[in-house]
Short mmCIF file of C-alpha atoms in Angstrom, two decimals:
data_model
loop_
_atom_site.label_atom_id
_atom_site.label_comp_id
_atom_site.label_asym_id
_atom_site.label_seq_id
_atom_site.Cartn_x
_atom_site.Cartn_y
_atom_site.Cartn_z
CA MET J 1 -3.79 17.74 -8.66
CA LEU J 2 -0.49 16.60 -7.10
CA ARG J 3 2.67 15.28 -8.76
CA ALA J 4 6.36 15.33 -8.03
CA GLN J 5 8.39 17.66 -10.21
CA ILE J 6 12.17 17.73 -10.20
CA LYS J 7 13.54 21.09 -8.98
CA GLY J 8 17.34 20.89 -8.94
CA PRO J 9 19.51 17.84 -8.36
CA ARG J 10 18.31 16.93 -4.86
CA VAL J 11 14.89 18.46 -4.26
CA ALA J 12 11.49 17.40 -5.50
CA LEU J 13 8.36 19.45 -4.93
CA LEU J 14 4.89 18.05 -4.62
CA SER J 15 2.71 19.84 -7.12
CA LEU J 16 0.44 17.58 -9.20
CA CYS J 17 -1.49 14.32 -8.94
CA ARG J 18 -3.30 12.23 -11.53
CA LEU J 19 -5.31 9.12 -12.16
CA PHE J 20 -3.28 5.93 -12.22
CA GLY J 21 -4.76 4.80 -15.56
CA VAL J 22 -3.89 1.11 -15.19
CA THR J 23 -4.31 -1.36 -12.36
CA GLY J 24 -1.12 -2.08 -10.40
CA ASN J 25 0.37 -2.25 -6.91
CA CYS J 26 1.44 0.45 -4.48
CA ALA J 27 5.23 0.61 -3.94
CA ALA J 28 4.77 1.21 -0.19
CA CYS J 29 2.00 -1.20 0.88
CA SER J 30 1.97 -3.57 -2.14
CA LYS J 31 -1.84 -3.42 -2.24
CA LEU J 32 -3.76 -3.09 -5.50
CA ILE J 33 -4.34 0.38 -6.96
CA PRO J 34 -7.43 0.50 -9.18
CA ALA J 35 -7.06 2.28 -12.52
CA PHE J 36 -9.54 5.01 -11.48
CA GLU J 37 -7.73 5.98 -8.25
CA MET J 38 -5.63 9.14 -7.80
CA VAL J 39 -1.97 8.30 -7.18
CA MET J 40 1.43 9.80 -6.45
CA ARG J 41 4.50 8.88 -8.51
CA ALA J 42 8.23 8.98 -7.74
CA ARG J 43 10.42 7.70 -10.58
CA ASP J 44 8.93 4.35 -11.58
CA ASN J 45 7.09 3.89 -8.27
CA VAL J 46 3.36 4.51 -7.84
CA TYR J 47 1.69 5.08 -4.45
CA HIS J 48 -1.77 5.42 -2.94
CA LEU J 49 -2.22 9.02 -1.78
CA ASP J 50 -2.32 7.79 1.84
CA CYS J 51 0.89 5.79 1.38
CA PHE J 52 2.87 8.70 -0.03
CA ALA J 53 4.64 9.69 3.21
CA CYS J 54 8.12 9.55 4.71
CA GLN J 55 8.81 5.87 5.21
CA LEU J 56 10.78 6.53 8.41
CA CYS J 57 8.68 9.06 10.37
CA ARG J 58 5.40 8.69 8.38
CA GLN J 59 5.14 12.48 7.82
CA ARG J 60 2.57 13.18 5.11
CA PHE J 61 3.52 15.60 2.36
CA CYS J 62 1.55 18.67 1.29
CA VAL J 63 1.65 20.48 -2.03
CA GLY J 64 5.03 22.22 -2.32
CA ASP J 65 6.80 19.99 0.23
CA LYS J 66 10.25 18.62 -0.56
CA PHE J 67 10.81 14.87 -0.52
CA PHE J 68 13.76 12.63 -1.31
CA LEU J 69 14.07 9.15 -2.79
CA LYS J 70 16.89 7.06 -1.29
CA ASN J 71 17.26 3.28 -1.52
CA ASN J 72 13.84 3.34 -3.20
CA MET J 73 12.30 4.86 -0.05
CA ILE J 74 10.50 8.20 0.17
CA LEU J 75 12.01 10.43 2.87
CA CYS J 76 11.19 13.82 4.31
CA GLN J 77 13.95 16.42 4.32
CA LEU J 78 14.74 15.93 8.02
CA ASP J 79 15.22 12.16 7.70
CA TYR J 80 17.19 12.51 4.48
CA GLU J 81 19.52 15.20 5.83
CA GLY J 82 19.80 13.42 9.19
CA GLY J 83 21.31 10.40 7.44
CA HIS J 84 19.00 7.92 9.15
CA LEU J 85 19.59 5.50 6.28
CA ASN J 86 23.14 4.26 5.84
CA GLY J 87 24.63 3.37 2.46
CA GLY J 88 22.94 3.33 -0.89
CA SER J 89 23.52 5.59 -3.79
CA ASP J 90 19.99 6.59 -4.82
CA THR J 91 19.96 10.03 -3.24
CA GLN J 92 18.34 12.05 -6.01
CA PRO J 93 14.68 12.81 -5.36
CA GLN J 94 11.85 12.69 -7.88
#
């Protein structure tokens, strides 16, 4: 299973995943997620497993990888530290 766990103020590690449990929409592609599908979560956002990737370079995450949430976008460490997004205050990952 995979799920984001907070490890310190700026780093989240991918470690667990679970069934969505209710029908809703993916935060990245806005398509429907059936209640029986495995999902990834970051704060209040829910993603298809295939959609849970850096939204700038599309790098997929593996268990144990760090990711960051900024301006409600999932970023890999390189894109986050490179400052490819200007402004915004949501720099704490989930």
